[in-house]
């Protein structure tokens, strides 16, 4: 089991309010517009029981709440940088949501508004503006390498080489994808978002969870997933989360909608799906939502990122 706040861990804090990650800009300003690049990665420093300090992995800035409730990244690791961890209900069930309270200024919390701007700490409690999903990246210096965040959609690295799972998923085949660790849950689209949802037997669910496997839009050696009830709509990642979007014909869309079938992380005769333009990032479910995430080498990730290809729910 991952100890998220172990000394030396590297984590990302995804704002519940903005849907993006907390990050420290080079000038020390803090916002909630990050992804999982350098600006959004923090080294955990234990500072006491349920107390931590967070240092940006580039080691220039520490997160702090300063006087007048000002949230900033200009700390040096002193008393303004210490935070008490408040784990929310559901932590033990896998919902890794926390709030961070200033030790120096009790009752003041790290806050991000829905538009991504920092919220004054003295106006922030443990509601959505003060809540964060903890994403474990790894431990130690080997996990410090990350894409730089120069814009909202970071520049992708080169495409991954083609590879295949132990079984082929034939192009043109209609299938459904069942979660390994939640066997009643399937990949589906819902309000244009990608989810792993529990099957309910309805016609809507059965249609939404049935996909036509087609040659990869960016690479015919890969695959893309076309919604059977919305032809021309494909599962793609955008800002790390998955959506069912209509193809706009752009190179970016084609790459975002192309994946490679790999041997399953948790079970080799099953399948994991690697992003074509973010090598090492795989489709996984997290609190029900589908996203691409880097392999953190934990049993939880491996189970969340492994899928069984089955006959379509809609026949």
PDB file of N, CA, C and O in Angstrom, residues 131-207:
ATOM      1  N   UNK A 131      -9.870  21.345  -1.231  1.00  0.00           N
ATOM      2  CA  UNK A 131      -9.736  19.887  -1.308  1.00  0.00           C
ATOM      3  C   UNK A 131      -8.914  19.485  -2.531  1.00  0.00           C
ATOM      4  O   UNK A 131      -9.053  20.075  -3.602  1.00  0.00           O
ATOM      5  N   UNK A 132      -8.107  18.425  -2.352  1.00  0.00           N
ATOM      6  CA  UNK A 132      -7.181  17.996  -3.404  1.00  0.00           C
ATOM      7  C   UNK A 132      -7.106  16.471  -3.454  1.00  0.00           C
ATOM      8  O   UNK A 132      -7.035  15.817  -2.414  1.00  0.00           O
ATOM      9  N   UNK A 133      -7.106  15.945  -4.673  1.00  0.00           N
ATOM     10  CA  UNK A 133      -6.832  14.535  -4.872  1.00  0.00           C
ATOM     11  C   UNK A 133      -5.321  14.347  -4.902  1.00  0.00           C
ATOM     12  O   UNK A 133      -4.618  15.047  -5.642  1.00  0.00           O
ATOM     13  N   UNK A 134      -4.825  13.429  -4.104  1.00  0.00           N
ATOM     14  CA  UNK A 134      -3.389  13.162  -4.052  1.00  0.00           C
ATOM     15  C   UNK A 134      -3.036  12.116  -5.105  1.00  0.00           C
ATOM     16  O   UNK A 134      -3.604  11.021  -5.125  1.00  0.00           O
ATOM     17  N   UNK A 135      -2.111  12.450  -5.986  1.00  0.00           N
ATOM     18  CA  UNK A 135      -1.655  11.538  -7.029  1.00  0.00           C
ATOM     19  C   UNK A 135      -0.192  11.197  -6.746  1.00  0.00           C
ATOM     20  O   UNK A 135       0.664  12.086  -6.725  1.00  0.00           O
ATOM     21  N   UNK A 136       0.059   9.938  -6.494  1.00  0.00           N
ATOM     22  CA  UNK A 136       1.425   9.485  -6.176  1.00  0.00           C
ATOM     23  C   UNK A 136       2.217   9.312  -7.465  1.00  0.00           C
ATOM     24  O   UNK A 136       1.794   8.613  -8.384  1.00  0.00           O
ATOM     25  N   UNK A 137       3.364   9.980  -7.560  1.00  0.00           N
ATOM     26  CA  UNK A 137       4.227   9.878  -8.740  1.00  0.00           C
ATOM     27  C   UNK A 137       5.354   8.876  -8.510  1.00  0.00           C
ATOM     28  O   UNK A 137       5.678   8.073  -9.378  1.00  0.00           O
ATOM     29  N   UNK A 138       5.954   8.895  -7.348  1.00  0.00           N
ATOM     30  CA  UNK A 138       7.040   7.962  -7.064  1.00  0.00           C
ATOM     31  C   UNK A 138       7.813   8.413  -5.841  1.00  0.00           C
ATOM     32  O   UNK A 138       7.377   9.282  -5.081  1.00  0.00           O
ATOM     33  N   UNK A 139       8.972   7.825  -5.657  1.00  0.00           N
ATOM     34  CA  UNK A 139       9.805   8.151  -4.504  1.00  0.00           C
ATOM     35  C   UNK A 139      11.237   8.366  -4.972  1.00  0.00           C
ATOM     36  O   UNK A 139      11.788   7.544  -5.697  1.00  0.00           O
ATOM     37  N   UNK A 140      11.823   9.466  -4.581  1.00  0.00           N
ATOM     38  CA  UNK A 140      13.222   9.707  -4.876  1.00  0.00           C
ATOM     39  C   UNK A 140      13.440  10.418  -6.188  1.00  0.00           C
ATOM     40  O   UNK A 140      12.532  10.727  -6.940  1.00  0.00           O
ATOM     41  N   UNK A 141      14.707  10.670  -6.503  1.00  0.00           N
ATOM     42  CA  UNK A 141      15.096  11.508  -7.635  1.00  0.00           C
ATOM     43  C   UNK A 141      14.754  10.893  -8.984  1.00  0.00           C
ATOM     44  O   UNK A 141      14.587  11.601  -9.958  1.00  0.00           O
ATOM     45  N   UNK A 142      14.607   9.546  -9.013  1.00  0.00           N
ATOM     46  CA  UNK A 142      14.351   8.938 -10.310  1.00  0.00           C
ATOM     47  C   UNK A 142      12.982   9.322 -10.859  1.00  0.00           C
ATOM     48  O   UNK A 142      12.697   9.131 -12.029  1.00  0.00           O
ATOM     49  N   UNK A 143      12.105   9.880 -10.012  1.00  0.00           N
ATOM     50  CA  UNK A 143      10.772  10.261 -10.464  1.00  0.00           C
ATOM     51  C   UNK A 143      10.653  11.762 -10.689  1.00  0.00           C
ATOM     52  O   UNK A 143       9.564  12.274 -10.867  1.00  0.00           O
ATOM     53  N   UNK A 144      11.749  12.471 -10.685  1.00  0.00           N
ATOM     54  CA  UNK A 144      11.687  13.915 -10.849  1.00  0.00           C
ATOM     55  C   UNK A 144      11.551  14.318 -12.310  1.00  0.00           C
ATOM     56  O   UNK A 144      11.185  15.449 -12.600  1.00  0.00           O
ATOM     57  N   UNK A 145      11.905  13.435 -13.243  1.00  0.00           N
ATOM     58  CA  UNK A 145      11.767  13.792 -14.646  1.00  0.00           C
ATOM     59  C   UNK A 145      10.300  13.871 -15.010  1.00  0.00           C
ATOM     60  O   UNK A 145       9.530  12.958 -14.743  1.00  0.00           O
ATOM     61  N   UNK A 146       9.901  14.971 -15.641  1.00  0.00           N
ATOM     62  CA  UNK A 146       8.498  15.184 -15.994  1.00  0.00           C
ATOM     63  C   UNK A 146       8.435  16.179 -17.127  1.00  0.00           C
ATOM     64  O   UNK A 146       9.341  16.977 -17.322  1.00  0.00           O
ATOM     65  N   UNK A 147       7.345  16.142 -17.921  1.00  0.00           N
ATOM     66  CA  UNK A 147       7.206  17.151 -18.963  1.00  0.00           C
ATOM     67  C   UNK A 147       7.079  18.538 -18.365  1.00  0.00           C
ATOM     68  O   UNK A 147       6.453  18.729 -17.331  1.00  0.00           O
ATOM     69  N   UNK A 148       7.691  19.531 -19.020  1.00  0.00           N
ATOM     70  CA  UNK A 148       7.545  20.902 -18.578  1.00  0.00           C
ATOM     71  C   UNK A 148       6.178  21.427 -18.963  1.00  0.00           C
ATOM     72  O   UNK A 148       5.629  21.067 -19.995  1.00  0.00           O
ATOM     73  N   UNK A 149       5.613  22.296 -18.141  1.00  0.00           N
ATOM     74  CA  UNK A 149       4.284  22.829 -18.379  1.00  0.00           C
ATOM     75  C   UNK A 149       4.397  24.247 -18.897  1.00  0.00           C
ATOM     76  O   UNK A 149       4.355  25.211 -18.154  1.00  0.00           O
ATOM     77  N   UNK A 150       4.535  24.374 -20.202  1.00  0.00           N
ATOM     78  CA  UNK A 150       4.641  25.699 -20.794  1.00  0.00           C
ATOM     79  C   UNK A 150       3.279  26.260 -21.170  1.00  0.00           C
ATOM     80  O   UNK A 150       3.130  27.453 -21.383  1.00  0.00           O
ATOM     81  N   UNK A 151       2.263  25.376 -21.273  1.00  0.00           N
ATOM     82  CA  UNK A 151       0.936  25.828 -21.642  1.00  0.00           C
ATOM     83  C   UNK A 151      -0.053  24.806 -21.115  1.00  0.00           C
ATOM     84  O   UNK A 151       0.320  23.776 -20.565  1.00  0.00           O
ATOM     85  N   UNK A 152      -1.355  25.090 -21.285  1.00  0.00           N
ATOM     86  CA  UNK A 152      -2.366  24.233 -20.684  1.00  0.00           C
ATOM     87  C   UNK A 152      -2.333  22.824 -21.244  1.00  0.00           C
ATOM     88  O   UNK A 152      -2.623  21.872 -20.564  1.00  0.00           O
ATOM     89  N   UNK A 153      -2.018  22.661 -22.520  1.00  0.00           N
ATOM     90  CA  UNK A 153      -1.852  21.332 -23.091  1.00  0.00           C
ATOM     91  C   UNK A 153      -0.381  21.159 -23.415  1.00  0.00           C
ATOM     92  O   UNK A 153       0.114  21.672 -24.388  1.00  0.00           O
ATOM     93  N   UNK A 154       0.373  20.450 -22.552  1.00  0.00           N
ATOM     94  CA  UNK A 154       1.820  20.370 -22.718  1.00  0.00           C
ATOM     95  C   UNK A 154       2.209  19.688 -24.020  1.00  0.00           C
ATOM     96  O   UNK A 154       1.464  18.898 -24.581  1.00  0.00           O
ATOM     97  N   UNK A 155       3.430  20.020 -24.481  1.00  0.00           N
ATOM     98  CA  UNK A 155       3.922  19.416 -25.704  1.00  0.00           C
ATOM     99  C   UNK A 155       4.191  17.945 -25.464  1.00  0.00           C
ATOM    100  O   UNK A 155       4.904  17.576 -24.539  1.00  0.00           O
ATOM    101  N   UNK A 156       3.634  17.054 -26.269  1.00  0.00           N
ATOM    102  CA  UNK A 156       3.840  15.629 -26.062  1.00  0.00           C
ATOM    103  C   UNK A 156       5.209  15.180 -26.549  1.00  0.00           C
ATOM    104  O   UNK A 156       5.779  15.770 -27.458  1.00  0.00           O
ATOM    105  N   UNK A 157       5.735  14.113 -25.951  1.00  0.00           N
ATOM    106  CA  UNK A 157       6.961  13.520 -26.455  1.00  0.00           C
ATOM    107  C   UNK A 157       6.674  12.699 -27.711  1.00  0.00           C
ATOM    108  O   UNK A 157       5.555  12.617 -28.179  1.00  0.00           O
ATOM    109  N   UNK A 158       7.721  12.079 -28.246  1.00  0.00           N
ATOM    110  CA  UNK A 158       7.566  11.300 -29.474  1.00  0.00           C
ATOM    111  C   UNK A 158       6.651  10.113 -29.243  1.00  0.00           C
ATOM    112  O   UNK A 158       6.492   9.626 -28.128  1.00  0.00           O
ATOM    113  N   UNK A 159       6.042   9.632 -30.327  1.00  0.00           N
ATOM    114  CA  UNK A 159       5.117   8.511 -30.231  1.00  0.00           C
ATOM    115  C   UNK A 159       5.838   7.255 -29.770  1.00  0.00           C
ATOM    116  O   UNK A 159       7.012   7.044 -30.034  1.00  0.00           O
ATOM    117  N   UNK A 160       5.069   6.395 -29.087  1.00  0.00           N
ATOM    118  CA  UNK A 160       5.618   5.122 -28.644  1.00  0.00           C
ATOM    119  C   UNK A 160       5.697   4.155 -29.818  1.00  0.00           C
ATOM    120  O   UNK A 160       4.903   4.240 -30.737  1.00  0.00           O
ATOM    121  N   UNK A 161       6.640   3.245 -29.804  1.00  0.00           N
ATOM    122  CA  UNK A 161       6.687   2.238 -30.868  1.00  0.00           C
ATOM    123  C   UNK A 161       5.520   1.283 -30.740  1.00  0.00           C
ATOM    124  O   UNK A 161       5.023   1.052 -29.644  1.00  0.00           O
ATOM    125  N   UNK A 162       5.066   0.732 -31.853  1.00  0.00           N
ATOM    126  CA  UNK A 162       3.940  -0.179 -31.777  1.00  0.00           C
ATOM    127  C   UNK A 162       4.286  -1.456 -31.049  1.00  0.00           C
ATOM    128  O   UNK A 162       5.404  -1.947 -31.098  1.00  0.00           O
ATOM    129  N   UNK A 163       3.307  -1.990 -30.352  1.00  0.00           N
ATOM    130  CA  UNK A 163       3.441  -3.270 -29.679  1.00  0.00           C
ATOM    131  C   UNK A 163       2.047  -3.834 -29.512  1.00  0.00           C
ATOM    132  O   UNK A 163       1.067  -3.139 -29.715  1.00  0.00           O
ATOM    133  N   UNK A 164       1.950  -5.078 -29.105  1.00  0.00           N
ATOM    134  CA  UNK A 164       0.651  -5.698 -29.038  1.00  0.00           C
ATOM    135  C   UNK A 164       0.524  -6.508 -27.762  1.00  0.00           C
ATOM    136  O   UNK A 164       1.489  -7.013 -27.216  1.00  0.00           O
ATOM    137  N   UNK A 165      -0.719  -6.610 -27.292  1.00  0.00           N
ATOM    138  CA  UNK A 165      -1.011  -7.496 -26.185  1.00  0.00           C
ATOM    139  C   UNK A 165      -0.900  -8.929 -26.681  1.00  0.00           C
ATOM    140  O   UNK A 165      -0.769  -9.184 -27.872  1.00  0.00           O
ATOM    141  N   UNK A 166      -0.978  -9.917 -25.764  1.00  0.00           N
ATOM    142  CA  UNK A 166      -0.855 -11.296 -26.201  1.00  0.00           C
ATOM    143  C   UNK A 166      -1.936 -11.687 -27.204  1.00  0.00           C
ATOM    144  O   UNK A 166      -1.770 -12.638 -27.957  1.00  0.00           O
ATOM    145  N   UNK A 167      -3.068 -11.011 -27.210  1.00  0.00           N
ATOM    146  CA  UNK A 167      -4.109 -11.287 -28.184  1.00  0.00           C
ATOM    147  C   UNK A 167      -4.330 -10.024 -29.009  1.00  0.00           C
ATOM    148  O   UNK A 167      -4.174  -8.927 -28.521  1.00  0.00           O
ATOM    149  N   UNK A 168      -4.702 -10.200 -30.247  1.00  0.00           N
ATOM    150  CA  UNK A 168      -5.000  -9.070 -31.105  1.00  0.00           C
ATOM    151  C   UNK A 168      -6.444  -8.625 -30.872  1.00  0.00           C
ATOM    152  O   UNK A 168      -7.323  -9.454 -30.626  1.00  0.00           O
ATOM    153  N   UNK A 169      -6.684  -7.313 -30.935  1.00  0.00           N
ATOM    154  CA  UNK A 169      -8.047  -6.797 -30.953  1.00  0.00           C
ATOM    155  C   UNK A 169      -8.307  -6.389 -32.397  1.00  0.00           C
ATOM    156  O   UNK A 169      -7.787  -5.378 -32.868  1.00  0.00           O
ATOM    157  N   UNK A 170      -9.068  -7.186 -33.091  1.00  0.00           N
ATOM    158  CA  UNK A 170      -9.221  -7.002 -34.528  1.00  0.00           C
ATOM    159  C   UNK A 170      -9.895  -5.671 -34.836  1.00  0.00           C
ATOM    160  O   UNK A 170     -10.864  -5.278 -34.173  1.00  0.00           O
ATOM    161  N   UNK A 171      -9.355  -4.977 -35.822  1.00  0.00           N
ATOM    162  CA  UNK A 171      -9.964  -3.736 -36.264  1.00  0.00           C
ATOM    163  C   UNK A 171     -11.372  -4.010 -36.788  1.00  0.00           C
ATOM    164  O   UNK A 171     -11.610  -4.983 -37.502  1.00  0.00           O
ATOM    165  N   UNK A 172     -12.295  -3.141 -36.428  1.00  0.00           N
ATOM    166  CA  UNK A 172     -13.679  -3.293 -36.833  1.00  0.00           C
ATOM    167  C   UNK A 172     -14.523  -4.062 -35.842  1.00  0.00           C
ATOM    168  O   UNK A 172     -15.758  -4.059 -35.930  1.00  0.00           O
ATOM    169  N   UNK A 173     -13.885  -4.713 -34.883  1.00  0.00           N
ATOM    170  CA  UNK A 173     -14.600  -5.489 -33.879  1.00  0.00           C
ATOM    171  C   UNK A 173     -15.290  -4.563 -32.887  1.00  0.00           C
ATOM    172  O   UNK A 173     -14.748  -3.521 -32.508  1.00  0.00           O
ATOM    173  N   UNK A 174     -16.493  -4.919 -32.445  1.00  0.00           N
ATOM    174  CA  UNK A 174     -17.215  -4.171 -31.409  1.00  0.00           C
ATOM    175  C   UNK A 174     -17.077  -4.950 -30.101  1.00  0.00           C
ATOM    176  O   UNK A 174     -17.379  -6.152 -30.050  1.00  0.00           O
ATOM    177  N   UNK A 175     -16.595  -4.263 -29.055  1.00  0.00           N
ATOM    178  CA  UNK A 175     -16.308  -4.916 -27.778  1.00  0.00           C
ATOM    179  C   UNK A 175     -16.694  -3.996 -26.623  1.00  0.00           C
ATOM    180  O   UNK A 175     -17.017  -2.820 -26.816  1.00  0.00           O
ATOM    181  N   UNK A 176     -16.610  -4.543 -25.427  1.00  0.00           N
ATOM    182  CA  UNK A 176     -16.680  -3.751 -24.200  1.00  0.00           C
ATOM    183  C   UNK A 176     -15.426  -4.044 -23.388  1.00  0.00           C
ATOM    184  O   UNK A 176     -14.758  -5.066 -23.597  1.00  0.00           O
ATOM    185  N   UNK A 177     -15.101  -3.142 -22.472  1.00  0.00           N
ATOM    186  CA  UNK A 177     -13.877  -3.262 -21.678  1.00  0.00           C
ATOM    187  C   UNK A 177     -14.255  -3.280 -20.195  1.00  0.00           C
ATOM    188  O   UNK A 177     -14.780  -2.302 -19.663  1.00  0.00           O
ATOM    189  N   UNK A 178     -13.979  -4.407 -19.548  1.00  0.00           N
ATOM    190  CA  UNK A 178     -14.355  -4.606 -18.150  1.00  0.00           C
ATOM    191  C   UNK A 178     -13.143  -4.409 -17.243  1.00  0.00           C
ATOM    192  O   UNK A 178     -12.051  -4.907 -17.516  1.00  0.00           O
ATOM    193  N   UNK A 179     -13.339  -3.680 -16.153  1.00  0.00           N
ATOM    194  CA  UNK A 179     -12.277  -3.438 -15.186  1.00  0.00           C
ATOM    195  C   UNK A 179     -11.865  -4.746 -14.515  1.00  0.00           C
ATOM    196  O   UNK A 179     -12.715  -5.573 -14.155  1.00  0.00           O
ATOM    197  N   UNK A 180     -10.553  -4.906 -14.313  1.00  0.00           N
ATOM    198  CA  UNK A 180     -10.066  -6.100 -13.619  1.00  0.00           C
ATOM    199  C   UNK A 180     -10.473  -6.103 -12.154  1.00  0.00           C
ATOM    200  O   UNK A 180     -10.968  -7.099 -11.637  1.00  0.00           O
ATOM    201  N   UNK A 181     -10.250  -4.983 -11.453  1.00  0.00           N
ATOM    202  CA  UNK A 181     -10.466  -4.973 -10.012  1.00  0.00           C
ATOM    203  C   UNK A 181     -11.873  -4.545  -9.602  1.00  0.00           C
ATOM    204  O   UNK A 181     -12.227  -4.622  -8.427  1.00  0.00           O
ATOM    205  N   UNK A 182     -12.667  -4.100 -10.575  1.00  0.00           N
ATOM    206  CA  UNK A 182     -14.089  -3.828 -10.338  1.00  0.00           C
ATOM    207  C   UNK A 182     -14.865  -4.506 -11.471  1.00  0.00           C
ATOM    208  O   UNK A 182     -15.298  -3.852 -12.420  1.00  0.00           O
ATOM    209  N   UNK A 183     -15.054  -5.836 -11.383  1.00  0.00           N
ATOM    210  CA  UNK A 183     -15.539  -6.596 -12.537  1.00  0.00           C
ATOM    211  C   UNK A 183     -16.959  -6.273 -12.990  1.00  0.00           C
ATOM    212  O   UNK A 183     -17.373  -6.739 -14.053  1.00  0.00           O
ATOM    213  N   UNK A 184     -17.703  -5.494 -12.232  1.00  0.00           N
ATOM    214  CA  UNK A 184     -19.024  -5.050 -12.682  1.00  0.00           C
ATOM    215  C   UNK A 184     -18.954  -3.677 -13.348  1.00  0.00           C
ATOM    216  O   UNK A 184     -19.994  -3.102 -13.687  1.00  0.00           O
ATOM    217  N   UNK A 185     -17.731  -3.146 -13.524  1.00  0.00           N
ATOM    218  CA  UNK A 185     -17.551  -1.795 -14.059  1.00  0.00           C
ATOM    219  C   UNK A 185     -16.934  -1.877 -15.451  1.00  0.00           C
ATOM    220  O   UNK A 185     -16.020  -2.677 -15.686  1.00  0.00           O
ATOM    221  N   UNK A 186     -17.423  -1.026 -16.339  1.00  0.00           N
ATOM    222  CA  UNK A 186     -17.000  -1.022 -17.736  1.00  0.00           C
ATOM    223  C   UNK A 186     -16.650   0.399 -18.193  1.00  0.00           C
ATOM    224  O   UNK A 186     -17.191   1.388 -17.667  1.00  0.00           O
ATOM    225  N   UNK A 187     -15.776   0.474 -19.183  1.00  0.00           N
ATOM    226  CA  UNK A 187     -15.482   1.758 -19.815  1.00  0.00           C
ATOM    227  C   UNK A 187     -16.717   2.213 -20.584  1.00  0.00           C
ATOM    228  O   UNK A 187     -17.253   1.476 -21.408  1.00  0.00           O
ATOM    229  N   UNK A 188     -17.158   3.449 -20.298  1.00  0.00           N
ATOM    230  CA  UNK A 188     -18.305   3.995 -21.008  1.00  0.00           C
ATOM    231  C   UNK A 188     -18.144   5.505 -21.135  1.00  0.00           C
ATOM    232  O   UNK A 188     -17.323   6.126 -20.453  1.00  0.00           O
ATOM    233  N   UNK A 189     -18.922   6.093 -22.034  1.00  0.00           N
ATOM    234  CA  UNK A 189     -18.987   7.551 -22.089  1.00  0.00           C
ATOM    235  C   UNK A 189     -20.292   7.997 -21.450  1.00  0.00           C
ATOM    236  O   UNK A 189     -21.317   7.313 -21.523  1.00  0.00           O
ATOM    237  N   UNK A 190     -20.214   9.123 -20.767  1.00  0.00           N
ATOM    238  CA  UNK A 190     -21.371   9.675 -20.061  1.00  0.00           C
ATOM    239  C   UNK A 190     -21.242  11.189 -20.072  1.00  0.00           C
ATOM    240  O   UNK A 190     -20.276  11.726 -19.547  1.00  0.00           O
ATOM    241  N   UNK A 191     -22.185  11.852 -20.711  1.00  0.00           N
ATOM    242  CA  UNK A 191     -22.091  13.311 -20.875  1.00  0.00           C
ATOM    243  C   UNK A 191     -20.751  13.698 -21.486  1.00  0.00           C
ATOM    244  O   UNK A 191     -20.124  14.669 -21.072  1.00  0.00           O
ATOM    245  N   UNK A 192     -20.316  12.889 -22.448  1.00  0.00           N
ATOM    246  CA  UNK A 192     -19.087  13.106 -23.222  1.00  0.00           C
ATOM    247  C   UNK A 192     -17.823  12.834 -22.419  1.00  0.00           C
ATOM    248  O   UNK A 192     -16.725  13.000 -22.946  1.00  0.00           O
ATOM    249  N   UNK A 193     -17.943  12.385 -21.181  1.00  0.00           N
ATOM    250  CA  UNK A 193     -16.778  12.064 -20.352  1.00  0.00           C
ATOM    251  C   UNK A 193     -16.566  10.557 -20.306  1.00  0.00           C
ATOM    252  O   UNK A 193     -17.507   9.777 -20.430  1.00  0.00           O
ATOM    253  N   UNK A 194     -15.298  10.148 -20.114  1.00  0.00           N
ATOM    254  CA  UNK A 194     -14.972   8.741 -19.985  1.00  0.00           C
ATOM    255  C   UNK A 194     -15.038   8.297 -18.535  1.00  0.00           C
ATOM    256  O   UNK A 194     -14.410   8.909 -17.661  1.00  0.00           O
ATOM    257  N   UNK A 195     -15.792   7.237 -18.268  1.00  0.00           N
ATOM    258  CA  UNK A 195     -15.976   6.740 -16.910  1.00  0.00           C
ATOM    259  C   UNK A 195     -15.840   5.215 -16.881  1.00  0.00           C
ATOM    260  O   UNK A 195     -16.064   4.542 -17.889  1.00  0.00           O
ATOM    261  N   UNK A 196     -15.494   4.697 -15.715  1.00  0.00           N
ATOM    262  CA  UNK A 196     -15.666   3.276 -15.427  1.00  0.00           C
ATOM    263  C   UNK A 196     -16.883   3.186 -14.517  1.00  0.00           C
ATOM    264  O   UNK A 196     -16.830   3.559 -13.343  1.00  0.00           O
ATOM    265  N   UNK A 197     -17.996   2.732 -15.077  1.00  0.00           N
ATOM    266  CA  UNK A 197     -19.271   2.721 -14.359  1.00  0.00           C
ATOM    267  C   UNK A 197     -19.778   1.300 -14.173  1.00  0.00           C
ATOM    268  O   UNK A 197     -19.504   0.407 -14.988  1.00  0.00           O
ATOM    269  N   UNK A 198     -20.563   1.122 -13.112  1.00  0.00           N
ATOM    270  CA  UNK A 198     -21.156  -0.182 -12.826  1.00  0.00           C
ATOM    271  C   UNK A 198     -22.292  -0.455 -13.807  1.00  0.00           C
ATOM    272  O   UNK A 198     -23.149   0.399 -14.041  1.00  0.00           O
ATOM    273  N   UNK A 199     -22.297  -1.649 -14.356  1.00  0.00           N
ATOM    274  CA  UNK A 199     -23.316  -2.003 -15.327  1.00  0.00           C
ATOM    275  C   UNK A 199     -24.686  -2.015 -14.662  1.00  0.00           C
ATOM    276  O   UNK A 199     -24.843  -2.504 -13.533  1.00  0.00           O
ATOM    277  N   UNK A 200     -25.673  -1.430 -15.344  1.00  0.00           N
ATOM    278  CA  UNK A 200     -27.024  -1.403 -14.772  1.00  0.00           C
ATOM    279  C   UNK A 200     -28.057  -2.086 -15.660  1.00  0.00           C
ATOM    280  O   UNK A 200     -29.247  -2.127 -15.333  1.00  0.00           O
ATOM    281  N   UNK A 201     -27.599  -2.632 -16.799  1.00  0.00           N
ATOM    282  CA  UNK A 201     -28.506  -3.384 -17.656  1.00  0.00           C
ATOM    283  C   UNK A 201     -29.380  -2.551 -18.568  1.00  0.00           C
ATOM    284  O   UNK A 201     -30.135  -3.100 -19.379  1.00  0.00           O
ATOM    285  N   UNK A 202     -29.280  -1.238 -18.462  1.00  0.00           N
ATOM    286  CA  UNK A 202     -30.120  -0.379 -19.293  1.00  0.00           C
ATOM    287  C   UNK A 202     -29.596  -0.332 -20.722  1.00  0.00           C
ATOM    288  O   UNK A 202     -28.412  -0.556 -20.984  1.00  0.00           O
ATOM    289  N   UNK A 203     -30.493  -0.023 -21.654  1.00  0.00           N
ATOM    290  CA  UNK A 203     -30.065   0.125 -23.044  1.00  0.00           C
ATOM    291  C   UNK A 203     -29.037   1.238 -23.179  1.00  0.00           C
ATOM    292  O   UNK A 203     -28.081   1.117 -23.955  1.00  0.00           O
ATOM    293  N   UNK A 204     -29.238   2.335 -22.439  1.00  0.00           N
ATOM    294  CA  UNK A 204     -28.306   3.456 -22.523  1.00  0.00           C
ATOM    295  C   UNK A 204     -26.913   3.023 -22.096  1.00  0.00           C
ATOM    296  O   UNK A 204     -25.924   3.302 -22.800  1.00  0.00           O
ATOM    297  N   UNK A 205     -26.812   2.355 -20.952  1.00  0.00           N
ATOM    298  CA  UNK A 205     -25.503   1.899 -20.490  1.00  0.00           C
ATOM    299  C   UNK A 205     -24.882   0.949 -21.505  1.00  0.00           C
ATOM    300  O   UNK A 205     -23.691   1.065 -21.835  1.00  0.00           O
ATOM    301  N   UNK A 206     -25.658  -0.001 -21.991  1.00  0.00           N
ATOM    302  CA  UNK A 206     -25.125  -0.997 -22.923  1.00  0.00           C
ATOM    303  C   UNK A 206     -24.588  -0.345 -24.196  1.00  0.00           C
ATOM    304  O   UNK A 206     -23.549  -0.760 -24.728  1.00  0.00           O
ATOM    305  N   UNK A 207     -25.297   0.681 -24.693  1.00  0.00           N
ATOM    306  CA  UNK A 207     -24.796   1.398 -25.865  1.00  0.00           C
ATOM    307  C   UNK A 207     -23.541   2.201 -25.527  1.00  0.00           C
ATOM    308  O   UNK A 207     -22.563   2.203 -26.273  1.00  0.00           O
TER     309      UNK A 207
END
